[in-house]
Short mmCIF file of C-alpha atoms in Angstrom, two decimals:
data_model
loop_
_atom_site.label_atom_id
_atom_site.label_comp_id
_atom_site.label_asym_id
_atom_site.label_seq_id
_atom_site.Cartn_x
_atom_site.Cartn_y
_atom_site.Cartn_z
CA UNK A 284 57.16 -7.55 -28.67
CA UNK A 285 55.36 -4.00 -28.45
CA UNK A 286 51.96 -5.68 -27.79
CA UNK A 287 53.07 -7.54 -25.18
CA UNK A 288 54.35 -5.00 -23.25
CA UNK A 289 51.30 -3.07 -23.91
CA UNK A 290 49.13 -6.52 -22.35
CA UNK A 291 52.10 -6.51 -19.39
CA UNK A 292 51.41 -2.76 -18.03
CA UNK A 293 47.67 -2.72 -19.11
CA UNK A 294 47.45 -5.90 -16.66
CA UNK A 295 49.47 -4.45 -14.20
CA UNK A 296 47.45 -1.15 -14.40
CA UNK A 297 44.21 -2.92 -13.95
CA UNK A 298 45.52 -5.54 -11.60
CA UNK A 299 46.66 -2.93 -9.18
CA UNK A 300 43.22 -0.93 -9.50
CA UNK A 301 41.60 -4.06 -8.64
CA UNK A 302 43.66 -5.12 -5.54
CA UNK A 303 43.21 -1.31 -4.06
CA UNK A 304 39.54 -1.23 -4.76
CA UNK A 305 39.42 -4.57 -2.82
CA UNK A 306 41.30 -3.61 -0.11
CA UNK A 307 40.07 0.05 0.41
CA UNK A 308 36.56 -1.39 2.26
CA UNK A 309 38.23 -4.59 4.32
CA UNK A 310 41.21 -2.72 5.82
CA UNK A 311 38.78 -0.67 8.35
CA UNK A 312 36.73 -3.40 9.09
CA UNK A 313 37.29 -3.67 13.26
CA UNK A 314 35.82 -6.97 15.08
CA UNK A 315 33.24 -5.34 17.05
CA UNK A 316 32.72 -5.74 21.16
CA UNK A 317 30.67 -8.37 21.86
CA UNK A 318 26.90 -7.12 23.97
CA UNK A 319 26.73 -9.22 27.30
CA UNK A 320 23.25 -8.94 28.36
CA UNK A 321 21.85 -10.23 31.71
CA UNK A 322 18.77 -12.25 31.85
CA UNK A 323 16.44 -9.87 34.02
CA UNK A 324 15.45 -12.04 37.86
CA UNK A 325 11.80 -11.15 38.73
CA UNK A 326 8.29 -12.25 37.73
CA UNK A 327 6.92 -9.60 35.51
CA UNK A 328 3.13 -9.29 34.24
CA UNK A 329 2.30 -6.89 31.46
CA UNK A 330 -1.57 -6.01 31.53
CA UNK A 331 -3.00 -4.15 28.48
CA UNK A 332 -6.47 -1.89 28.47
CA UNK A 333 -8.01 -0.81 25.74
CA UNK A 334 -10.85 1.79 25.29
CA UNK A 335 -12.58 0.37 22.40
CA UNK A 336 -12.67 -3.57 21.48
CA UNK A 337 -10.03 -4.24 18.98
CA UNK A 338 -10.71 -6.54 15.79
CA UNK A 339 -8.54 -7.77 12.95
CA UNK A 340 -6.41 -5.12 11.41
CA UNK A 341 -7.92 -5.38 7.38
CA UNK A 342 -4.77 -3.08 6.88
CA UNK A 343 -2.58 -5.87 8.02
CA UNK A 344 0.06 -8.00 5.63
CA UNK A 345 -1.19 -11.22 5.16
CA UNK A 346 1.94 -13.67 4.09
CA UNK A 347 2.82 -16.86 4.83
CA UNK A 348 -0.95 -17.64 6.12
CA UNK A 349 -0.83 -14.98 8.73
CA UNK A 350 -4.14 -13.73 10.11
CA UNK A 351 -4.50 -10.51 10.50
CA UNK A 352 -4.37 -9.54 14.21
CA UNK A 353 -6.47 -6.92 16.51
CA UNK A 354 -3.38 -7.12 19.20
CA UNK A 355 0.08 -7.85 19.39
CA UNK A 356 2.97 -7.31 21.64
CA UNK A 357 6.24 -8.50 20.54
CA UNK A 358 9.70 -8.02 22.19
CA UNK A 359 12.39 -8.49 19.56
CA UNK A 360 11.59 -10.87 17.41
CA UNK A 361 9.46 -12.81 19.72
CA UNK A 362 5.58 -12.53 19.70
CA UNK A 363 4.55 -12.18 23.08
CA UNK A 364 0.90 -11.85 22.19
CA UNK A 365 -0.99 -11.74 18.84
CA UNK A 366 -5.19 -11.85 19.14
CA UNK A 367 -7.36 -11.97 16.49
CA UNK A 368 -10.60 -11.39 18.75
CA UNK A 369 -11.57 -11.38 22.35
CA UNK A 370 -10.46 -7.46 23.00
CA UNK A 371 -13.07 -5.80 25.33
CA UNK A 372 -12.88 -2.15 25.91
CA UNK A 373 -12.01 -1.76 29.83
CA UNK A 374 -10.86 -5.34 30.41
CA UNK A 375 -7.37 -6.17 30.85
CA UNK A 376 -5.79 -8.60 28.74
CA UNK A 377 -2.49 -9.59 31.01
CA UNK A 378 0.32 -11.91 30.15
CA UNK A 379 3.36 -12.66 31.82
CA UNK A 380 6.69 -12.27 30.14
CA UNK A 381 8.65 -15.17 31.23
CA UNK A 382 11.68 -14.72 28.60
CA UNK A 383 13.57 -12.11 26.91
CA UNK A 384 13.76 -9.41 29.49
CA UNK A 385 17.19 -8.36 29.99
CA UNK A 386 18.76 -5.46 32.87
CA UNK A 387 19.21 -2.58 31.56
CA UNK A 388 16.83 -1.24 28.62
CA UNK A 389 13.99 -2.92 27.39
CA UNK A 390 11.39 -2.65 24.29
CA UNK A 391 7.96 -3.60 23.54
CA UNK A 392 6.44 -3.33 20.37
CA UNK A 393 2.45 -3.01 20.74
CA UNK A 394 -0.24 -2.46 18.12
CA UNK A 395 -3.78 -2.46 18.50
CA UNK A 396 -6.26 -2.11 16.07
CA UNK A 397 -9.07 -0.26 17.01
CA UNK A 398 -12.65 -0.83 14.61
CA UNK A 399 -12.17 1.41 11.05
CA UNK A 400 -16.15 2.78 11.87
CA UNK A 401 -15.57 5.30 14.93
CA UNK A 402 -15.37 8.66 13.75
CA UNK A 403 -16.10 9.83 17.62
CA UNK A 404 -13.28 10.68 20.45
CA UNK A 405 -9.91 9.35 20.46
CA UNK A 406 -8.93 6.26 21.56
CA UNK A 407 -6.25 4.77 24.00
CA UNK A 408 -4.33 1.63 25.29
CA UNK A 409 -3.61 1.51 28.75
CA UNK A 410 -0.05 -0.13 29.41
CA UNK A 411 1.36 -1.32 32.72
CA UNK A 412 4.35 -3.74 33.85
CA UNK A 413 4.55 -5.03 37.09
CA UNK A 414 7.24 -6.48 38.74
CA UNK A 415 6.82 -8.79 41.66
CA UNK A 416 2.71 -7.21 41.72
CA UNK A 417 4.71 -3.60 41.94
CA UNK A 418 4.13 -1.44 39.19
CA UNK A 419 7.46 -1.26 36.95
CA UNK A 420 5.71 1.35 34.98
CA UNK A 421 2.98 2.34 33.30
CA UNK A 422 2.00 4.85 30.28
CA UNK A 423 -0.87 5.62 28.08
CA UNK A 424 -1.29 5.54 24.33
CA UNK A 425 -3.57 7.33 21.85
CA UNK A 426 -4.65 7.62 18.78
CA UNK A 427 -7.19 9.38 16.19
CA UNK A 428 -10.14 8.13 15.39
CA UNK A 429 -9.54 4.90 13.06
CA UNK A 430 -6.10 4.66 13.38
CA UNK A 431 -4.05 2.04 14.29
CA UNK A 432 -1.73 2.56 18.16
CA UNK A 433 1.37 1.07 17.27
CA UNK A 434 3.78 2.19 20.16
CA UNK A 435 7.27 1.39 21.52
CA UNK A 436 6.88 1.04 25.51
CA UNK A 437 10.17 1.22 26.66
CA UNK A 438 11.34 -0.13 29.92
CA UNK A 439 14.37 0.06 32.17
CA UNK A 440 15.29 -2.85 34.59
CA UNK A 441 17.88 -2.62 36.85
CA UNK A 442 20.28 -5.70 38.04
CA UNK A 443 19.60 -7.27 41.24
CA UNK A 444 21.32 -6.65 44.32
CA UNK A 445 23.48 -9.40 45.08
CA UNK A 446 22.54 -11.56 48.08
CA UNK A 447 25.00 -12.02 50.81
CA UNK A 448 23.56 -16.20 51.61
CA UNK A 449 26.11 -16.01 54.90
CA UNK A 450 24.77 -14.94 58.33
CA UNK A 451 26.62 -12.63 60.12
CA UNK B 255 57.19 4.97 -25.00
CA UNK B 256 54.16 7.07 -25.82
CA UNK B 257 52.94 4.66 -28.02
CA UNK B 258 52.49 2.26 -25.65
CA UNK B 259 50.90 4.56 -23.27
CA UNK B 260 48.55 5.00 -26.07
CA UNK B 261 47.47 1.13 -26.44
CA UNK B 262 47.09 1.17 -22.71
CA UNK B 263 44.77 3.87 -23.09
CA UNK B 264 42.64 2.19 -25.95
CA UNK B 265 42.79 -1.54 -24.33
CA UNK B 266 41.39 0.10 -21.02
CA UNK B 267 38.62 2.69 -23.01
CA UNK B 268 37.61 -0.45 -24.80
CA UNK B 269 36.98 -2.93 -21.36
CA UNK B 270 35.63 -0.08 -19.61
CA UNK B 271 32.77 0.70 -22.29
CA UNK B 272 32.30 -3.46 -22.03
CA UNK B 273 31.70 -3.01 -18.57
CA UNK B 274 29.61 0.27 -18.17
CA UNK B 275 27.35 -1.68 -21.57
CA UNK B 276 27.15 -4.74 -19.24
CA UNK B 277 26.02 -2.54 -16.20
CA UNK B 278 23.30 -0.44 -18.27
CA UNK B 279 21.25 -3.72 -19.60
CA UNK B 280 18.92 -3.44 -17.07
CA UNK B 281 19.25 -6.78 -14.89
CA UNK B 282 16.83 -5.56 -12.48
CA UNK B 283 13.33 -8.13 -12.64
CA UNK B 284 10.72 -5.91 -14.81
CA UNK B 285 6.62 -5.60 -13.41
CA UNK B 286 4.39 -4.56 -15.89
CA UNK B 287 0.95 -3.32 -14.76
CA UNK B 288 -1.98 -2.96 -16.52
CA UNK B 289 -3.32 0.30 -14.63
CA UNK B 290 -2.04 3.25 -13.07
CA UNK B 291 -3.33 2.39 -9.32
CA UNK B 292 -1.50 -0.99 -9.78
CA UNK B 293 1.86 0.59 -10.62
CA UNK B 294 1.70 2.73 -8.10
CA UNK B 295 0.96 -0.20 -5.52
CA UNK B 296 3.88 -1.75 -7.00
CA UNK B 297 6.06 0.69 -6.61
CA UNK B 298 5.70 1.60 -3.14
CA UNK B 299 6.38 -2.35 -2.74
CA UNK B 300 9.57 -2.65 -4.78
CA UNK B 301 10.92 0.37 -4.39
CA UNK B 302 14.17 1.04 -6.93
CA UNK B 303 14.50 -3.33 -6.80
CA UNK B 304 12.03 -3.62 -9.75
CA UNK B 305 11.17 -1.70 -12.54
CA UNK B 306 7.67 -0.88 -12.73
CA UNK B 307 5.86 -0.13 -16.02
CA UNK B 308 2.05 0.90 -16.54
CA UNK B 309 0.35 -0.08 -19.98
CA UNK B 310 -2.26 2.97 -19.46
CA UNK B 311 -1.01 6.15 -19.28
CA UNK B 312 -2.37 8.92 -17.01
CA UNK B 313 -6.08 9.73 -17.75
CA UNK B 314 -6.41 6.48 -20.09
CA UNK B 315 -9.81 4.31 -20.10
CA UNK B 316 -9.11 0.46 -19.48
CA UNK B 317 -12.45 -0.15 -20.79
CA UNK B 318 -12.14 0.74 -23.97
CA UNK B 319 -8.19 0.60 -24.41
CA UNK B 320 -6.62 -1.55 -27.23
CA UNK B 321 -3.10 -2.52 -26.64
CA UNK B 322 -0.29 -2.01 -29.04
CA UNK B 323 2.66 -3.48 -30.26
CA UNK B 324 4.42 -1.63 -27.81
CA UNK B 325 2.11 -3.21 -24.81
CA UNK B 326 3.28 -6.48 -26.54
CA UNK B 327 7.12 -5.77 -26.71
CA UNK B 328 6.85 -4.11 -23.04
CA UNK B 329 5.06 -7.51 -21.48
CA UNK B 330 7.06 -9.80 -23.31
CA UNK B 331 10.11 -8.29 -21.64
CA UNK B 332 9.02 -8.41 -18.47
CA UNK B 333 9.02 -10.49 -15.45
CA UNK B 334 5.53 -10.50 -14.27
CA UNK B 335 2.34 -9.12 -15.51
CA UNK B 336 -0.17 -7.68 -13.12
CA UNK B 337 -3.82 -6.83 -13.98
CA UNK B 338 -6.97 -5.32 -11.96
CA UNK B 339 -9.25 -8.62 -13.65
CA UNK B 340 -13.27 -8.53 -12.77
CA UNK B 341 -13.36 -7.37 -16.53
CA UNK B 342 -11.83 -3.99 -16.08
CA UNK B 343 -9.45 -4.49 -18.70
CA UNK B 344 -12.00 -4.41 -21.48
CA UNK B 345 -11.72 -7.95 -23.37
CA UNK B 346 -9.01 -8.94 -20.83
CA UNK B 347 -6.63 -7.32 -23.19
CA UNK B 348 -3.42 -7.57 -19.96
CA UNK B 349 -4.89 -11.20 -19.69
CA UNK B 350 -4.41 -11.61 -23.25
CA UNK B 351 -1.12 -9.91 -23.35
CA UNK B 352 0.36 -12.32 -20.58
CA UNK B 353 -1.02 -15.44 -22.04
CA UNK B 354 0.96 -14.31 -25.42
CA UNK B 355 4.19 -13.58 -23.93
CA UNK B 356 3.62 -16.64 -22.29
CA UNK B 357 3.83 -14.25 -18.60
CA UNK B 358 2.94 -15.16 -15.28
CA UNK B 359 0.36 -12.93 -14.15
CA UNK B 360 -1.40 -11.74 -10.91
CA UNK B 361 -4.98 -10.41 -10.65
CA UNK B 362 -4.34 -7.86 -7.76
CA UNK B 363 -8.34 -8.14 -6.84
CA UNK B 364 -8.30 -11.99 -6.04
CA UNK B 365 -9.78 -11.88 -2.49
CA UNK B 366 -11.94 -8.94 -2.73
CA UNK B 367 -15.52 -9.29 -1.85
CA UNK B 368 -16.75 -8.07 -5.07
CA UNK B 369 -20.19 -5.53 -5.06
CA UNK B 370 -22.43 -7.36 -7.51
CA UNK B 371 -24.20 -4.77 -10.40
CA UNK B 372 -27.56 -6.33 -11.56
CA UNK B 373 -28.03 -5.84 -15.10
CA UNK B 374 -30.23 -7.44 -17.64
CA UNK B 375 -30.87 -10.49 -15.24
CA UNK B 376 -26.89 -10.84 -15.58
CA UNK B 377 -24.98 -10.56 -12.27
CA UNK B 378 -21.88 -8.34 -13.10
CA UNK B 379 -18.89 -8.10 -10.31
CA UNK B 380 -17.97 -4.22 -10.31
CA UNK B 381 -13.99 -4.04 -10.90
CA UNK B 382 -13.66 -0.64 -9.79
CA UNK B 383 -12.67 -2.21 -6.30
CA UNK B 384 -9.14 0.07 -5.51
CA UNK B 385 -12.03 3.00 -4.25
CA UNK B 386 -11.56 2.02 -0.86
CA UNK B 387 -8.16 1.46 0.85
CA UNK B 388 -9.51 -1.82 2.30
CA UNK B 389 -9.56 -3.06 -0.65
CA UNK B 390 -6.44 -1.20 -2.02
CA UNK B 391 -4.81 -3.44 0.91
CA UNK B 392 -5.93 -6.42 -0.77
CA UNK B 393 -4.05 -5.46 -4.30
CA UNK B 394 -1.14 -4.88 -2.01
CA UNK B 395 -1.35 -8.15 0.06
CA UNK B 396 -1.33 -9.96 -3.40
CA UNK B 397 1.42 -8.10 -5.66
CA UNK B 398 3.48 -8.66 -1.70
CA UNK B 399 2.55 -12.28 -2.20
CA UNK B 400 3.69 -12.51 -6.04
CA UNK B 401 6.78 -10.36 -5.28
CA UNK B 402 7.71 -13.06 -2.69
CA UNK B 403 8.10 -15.82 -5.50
CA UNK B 404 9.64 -13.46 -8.34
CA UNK B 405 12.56 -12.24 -6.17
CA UNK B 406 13.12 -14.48 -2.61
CA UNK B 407 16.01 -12.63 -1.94
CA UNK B 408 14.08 -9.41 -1.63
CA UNK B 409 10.98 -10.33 -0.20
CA UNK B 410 11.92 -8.97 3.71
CA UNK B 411 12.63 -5.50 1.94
CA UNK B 412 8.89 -5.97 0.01
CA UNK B 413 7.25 -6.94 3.11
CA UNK B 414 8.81 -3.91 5.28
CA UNK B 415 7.78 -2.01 2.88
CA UNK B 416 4.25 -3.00 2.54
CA UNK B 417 3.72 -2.74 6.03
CA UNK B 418 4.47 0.84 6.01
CA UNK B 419 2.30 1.61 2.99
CA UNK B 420 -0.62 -0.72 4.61
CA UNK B 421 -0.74 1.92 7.32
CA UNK B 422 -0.98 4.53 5.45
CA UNK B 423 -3.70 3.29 3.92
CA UNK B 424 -5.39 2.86 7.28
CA UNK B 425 -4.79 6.49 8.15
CA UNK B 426 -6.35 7.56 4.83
CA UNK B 427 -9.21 5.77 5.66
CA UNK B 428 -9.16 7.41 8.50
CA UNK B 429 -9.27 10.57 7.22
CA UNK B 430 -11.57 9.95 4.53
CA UNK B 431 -14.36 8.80 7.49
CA UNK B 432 -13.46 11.98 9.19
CA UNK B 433 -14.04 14.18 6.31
CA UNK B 434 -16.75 12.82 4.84
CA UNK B 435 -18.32 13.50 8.30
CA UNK B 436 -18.36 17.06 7.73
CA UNK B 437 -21.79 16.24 5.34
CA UNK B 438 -24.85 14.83 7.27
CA UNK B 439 -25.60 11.22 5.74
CA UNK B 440 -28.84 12.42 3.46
CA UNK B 441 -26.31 14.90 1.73
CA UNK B 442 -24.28 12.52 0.41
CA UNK B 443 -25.08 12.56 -2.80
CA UNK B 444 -22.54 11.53 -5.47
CA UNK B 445 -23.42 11.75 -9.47
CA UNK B 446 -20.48 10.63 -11.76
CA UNK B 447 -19.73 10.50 -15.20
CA UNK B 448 -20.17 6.60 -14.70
CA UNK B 449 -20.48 3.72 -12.57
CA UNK B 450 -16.86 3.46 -11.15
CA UNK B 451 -17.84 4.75 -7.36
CA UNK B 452 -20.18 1.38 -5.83
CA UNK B 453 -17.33 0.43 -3.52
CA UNK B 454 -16.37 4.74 -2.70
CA UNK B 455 -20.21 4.76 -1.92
CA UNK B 456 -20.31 1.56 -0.03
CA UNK B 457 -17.94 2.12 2.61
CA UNK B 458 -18.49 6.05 3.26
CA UNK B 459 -22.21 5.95 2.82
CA UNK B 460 -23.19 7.64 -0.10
CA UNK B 461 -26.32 8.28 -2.02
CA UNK B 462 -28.76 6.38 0.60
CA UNK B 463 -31.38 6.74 -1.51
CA UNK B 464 -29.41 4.53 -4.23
CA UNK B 465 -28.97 1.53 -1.26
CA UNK B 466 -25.42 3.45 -1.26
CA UNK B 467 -24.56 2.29 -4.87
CA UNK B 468 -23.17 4.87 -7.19
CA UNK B 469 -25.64 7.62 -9.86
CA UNK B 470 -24.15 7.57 -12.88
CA UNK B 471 -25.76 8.16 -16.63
CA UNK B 472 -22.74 5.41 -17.88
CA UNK B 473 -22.63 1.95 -16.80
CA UNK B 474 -20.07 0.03 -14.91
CA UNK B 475 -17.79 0.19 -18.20
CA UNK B 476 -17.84 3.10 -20.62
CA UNK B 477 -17.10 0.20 -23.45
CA UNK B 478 -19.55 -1.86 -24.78
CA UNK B 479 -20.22 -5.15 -22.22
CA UNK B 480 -23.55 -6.12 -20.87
CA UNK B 481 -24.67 -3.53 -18.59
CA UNK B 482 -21.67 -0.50 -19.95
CA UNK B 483 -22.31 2.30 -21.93
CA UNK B 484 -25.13 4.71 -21.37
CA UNK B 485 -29.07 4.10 -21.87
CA UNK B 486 -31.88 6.62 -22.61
CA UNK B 487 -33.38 5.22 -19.76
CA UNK B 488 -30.23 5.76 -17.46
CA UNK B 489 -29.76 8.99 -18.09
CA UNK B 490 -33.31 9.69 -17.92
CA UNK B 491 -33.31 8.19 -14.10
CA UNK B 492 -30.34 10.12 -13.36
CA UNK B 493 -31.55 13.56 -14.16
CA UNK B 494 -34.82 12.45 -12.03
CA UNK B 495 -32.83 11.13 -8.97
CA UNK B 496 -30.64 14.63 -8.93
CA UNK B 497 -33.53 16.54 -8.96
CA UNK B 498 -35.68 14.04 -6.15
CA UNK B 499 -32.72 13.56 -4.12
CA UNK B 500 -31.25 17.01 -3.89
CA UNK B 501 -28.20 16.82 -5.57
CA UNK B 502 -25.53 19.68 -5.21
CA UNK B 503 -23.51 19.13 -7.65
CA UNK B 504 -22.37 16.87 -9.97
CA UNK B 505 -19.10 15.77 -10.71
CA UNK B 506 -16.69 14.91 -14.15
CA UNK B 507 -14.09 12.01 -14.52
CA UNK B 508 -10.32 12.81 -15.64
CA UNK B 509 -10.68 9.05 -17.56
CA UNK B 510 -14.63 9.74 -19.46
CA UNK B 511 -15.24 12.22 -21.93
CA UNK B 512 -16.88 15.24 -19.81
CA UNK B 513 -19.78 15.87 -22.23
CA UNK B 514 -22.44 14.06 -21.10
CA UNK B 515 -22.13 14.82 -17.60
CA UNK B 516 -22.16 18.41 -18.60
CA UNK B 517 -25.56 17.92 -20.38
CA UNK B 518 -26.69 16.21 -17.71
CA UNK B 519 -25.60 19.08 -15.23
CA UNK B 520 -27.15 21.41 -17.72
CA UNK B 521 -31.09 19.24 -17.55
CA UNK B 522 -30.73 18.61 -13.74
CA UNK B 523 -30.14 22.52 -13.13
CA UNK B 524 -27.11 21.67 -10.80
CA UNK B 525 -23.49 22.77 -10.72
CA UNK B 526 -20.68 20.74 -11.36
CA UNK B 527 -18.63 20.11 -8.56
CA UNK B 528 -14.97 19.41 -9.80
CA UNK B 529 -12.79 16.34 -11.46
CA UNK B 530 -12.70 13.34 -10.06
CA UNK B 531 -9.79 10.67 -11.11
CA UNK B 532 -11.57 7.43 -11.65
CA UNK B 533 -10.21 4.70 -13.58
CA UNK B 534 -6.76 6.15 -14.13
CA UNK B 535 -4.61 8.60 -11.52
CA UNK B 536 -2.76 11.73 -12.75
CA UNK B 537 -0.06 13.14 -14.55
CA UNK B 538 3.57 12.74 -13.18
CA UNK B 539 3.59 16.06 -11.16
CA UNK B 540 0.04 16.68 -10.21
CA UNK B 541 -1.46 15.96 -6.84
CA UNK B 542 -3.27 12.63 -8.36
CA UNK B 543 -0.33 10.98 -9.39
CA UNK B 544 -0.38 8.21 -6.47
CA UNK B 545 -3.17 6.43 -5.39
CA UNK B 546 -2.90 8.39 -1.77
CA UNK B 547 -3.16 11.62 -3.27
CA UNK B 548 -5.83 10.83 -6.16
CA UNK B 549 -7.93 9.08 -2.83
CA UNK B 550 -7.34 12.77 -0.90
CA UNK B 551 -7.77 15.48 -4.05
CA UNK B 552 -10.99 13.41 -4.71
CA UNK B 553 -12.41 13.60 -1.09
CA UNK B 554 -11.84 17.03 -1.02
CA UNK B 555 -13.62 18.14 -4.29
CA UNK B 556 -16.75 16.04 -2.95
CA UNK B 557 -16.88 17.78 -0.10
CA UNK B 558 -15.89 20.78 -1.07
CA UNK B 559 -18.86 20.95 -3.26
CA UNK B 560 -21.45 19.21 -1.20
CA UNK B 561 -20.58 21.27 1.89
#
């Protein structure tokens, strides 16, 4: 009789522990607010110029059959561009962005790798958006000699104004 | 009453020791590495998901190591085996070990274009490849690879990871080009204990005279394979070259017994210049004891005593 009142509060003991430790992380779990974000209107270009001519990052990861890039611009989880060759210093390299752009803040990821050899002056990537042939904005980035320019270029669009269609 | 408070106590004591034995049997997958520079790629891969195990200690030649039992017990209880290959491992002894323990095994240097060492009409590939970070990307790129297969679940964590470490292997080349830059290109002259600096020499242009191949006395392997060990003739050429070519300085390896380069130093007339960690990184604690910082203490004695 003893051991089974020993079993009956040893499994209520550990029973109880059990329940609390399950509930102590669930119960302030909230639902949170869903994001609504608005498609951006516009035609946008994005033109990049580099100061040296770019070539395959050997530094790069290399899974899944990748090759090993000398550019790429990505926003999210979309590749906008990713090069392997064909990156002259002073010629632009533009691309239009024709998805993902959303009012309000906005985030490019852009890497260039310049060649591992130059040990002389720094070098740079020239960035600019346009919107509608207007520039949006445009920024500068360097980097040491040798190293890679792997930048966030961050971007604000604002919402359109809406258009009254009736004549007055 | 107190009694039965008592059981309680000894029935939970006895399910939590259960538990906490259950917990410390380590359930994490297990790497075991033949070399130092390979655990320590591994490691900034895997982070705390893996445990990561090096055969060779600190300061340990893998030319002329012989396992032990232990080696055997510590592969046979682990996941994956990872070597260097091209021969490094003197008589493939991590080869050996894997194919025992019936292991899967990765050779971190498949993909590296390897610097070929004429010797004795025999073309030898040198396996001291990890001396440039290019190539140290290439043992990462593989052990990422490997890692991907071994644990799926973790592979987005190994390849963040990676990615990080991959650039900061591109800034230490970086900063290797830009110090090394500091000594005009007919002062590079670099004289080791033995051949373990081809690739070192390759990439950052040392000892032109030597078609930017590494002076050593020793041979690619300090153990006995075709073209290892050291000659008469060697170290006769040596102690010519250092004098012909100017040599500063020359410098000892934490993995060789310093002796002969000290002889050498001692015939040549020339100082030497420092410790350089070759074939094995340093003790847990030193500034060697990654692969980033035995690169960066080793640039800096070179140039610090061919300045």
């Amino acid at each position: 009789m003893r051991i089974i009142w020993v079993l009956v509060i040893w499994g209520m003991f550990v029973g109880g522990l059990t329940f609390y430790m399950q509930q102590r992380d669930t119960a302030a779990m909230v639902q949170p607010a869903a994001i609504h974000l608005e498609k951006a209107a516009g035609r946008y270009i994005l033109s990049l110029t580099t100061t040296f001519t770019a070539e395959p990052d050997p530094f790069a990861l290399m899974v899944d059959g990748e090759s090993p890039a000398a550019l790429v611009v990505r926003l999210g989880a979309h590749t906008i561009i990713s090069k392997t060759g064909g990156i002259i210093a002073g010629e632009p390299v533009r691309v239009e962005l024709t998805d993902g752009l959303k009012v309000g803040a906005n985030e490019l990821f852009i890497q260039a790798s310049p060649p591992l050899q130059t040990t002389n002056g720094a070098q740079a990537v020239r960035v600019q958006l346009y919107k509608d042939e207007q520039v949006l904005k445009e920024q500068t980035y360097w980097a040491a000699p040798g190293e890679n320019i792997a930048q966030s270029f961050r971007f604000a669009i604002e919402a359109e104004q809406e258009q009254d269609g009736h004549d007055h | 009453m107190k009694k039965l408070l008592c059981y309680c106590l000894i029935l939970t004591g006895i399910c939590m020791g259960a538990s906490l034995h259950a917990f410390a049997a380590e359930s994490r997958p297990i790497l075991v590495c033949s070399t130092t520079q390979i655990a320590d790629f591994a490691r900034q891969i895997v982070g705390d998901r893996c445990v990561v195990k090096s055969i060779l200690a600190p300061g340990a030649d893998p030319h002329t190591y012989i396992p032990t039992p232990q080696d055997a017990k510590a592969v046979l209880g682990a996941d994956l085996a990872l070597q260097n290959g091209m021969h490094l491992e003197g008589k493939n002894w991590m080869a050996t070990l894997a194919r025992d323990a019936n292991k899967p095994l990765v050779t971190c240097t498949e993909g590296i274009r390897p610097i070929d060492i004429e010797e004795g009409g025999q073309k030898i590939a040198d396996p001291h490849s990890w001396f440039t970070p290019r190539n140290a990307a290439v043992y990462v790129n593989n052990i990422v690879k490997a890692m991907g297969r071994l644990d799926a679940e973790g592979k987005s964590t190994y390849q963040a990871r990676a990615k990080l470490y991959l650039q900061q292997l591109r800034v230490l080349d970086a900063w290797i080009r830009e110090q090394v830059n500091q000594i005009e290109p007919q002062k590079r002259i670099l004289v080791t204990s033995h051949d373990a600096f081809n690739y070192f020499c390759n990439e950052y242009k040392f000892n032109p005279q030597n078609n930017y191949l590494s002076l050593a006395p020793v041979g690619w392997s300090t153990g006995s394979e075709v073209g290892g060990g050291m000659t008469p003739q060697r170290r006769k050429q040596v102690i010519e070259s250092i004098r012909s070519f100017g040599a500063k300085a020359v410098f000892v390896e934490t993995s060789v017994n310093p002796k002969l380069i000290r002889e050498i130093a001692r015939d040549a007339g020339v100082k030497i210049g420092g410790s350089l960690y070759s074939d094995s990184m340093g003790e847990a604690g030193t500034a060697g004891e990654t692969y980033i910082g035995m690169m960066r203490e080793n640039v800096l004695t070179i140039i610090e005593a061919l300045k």
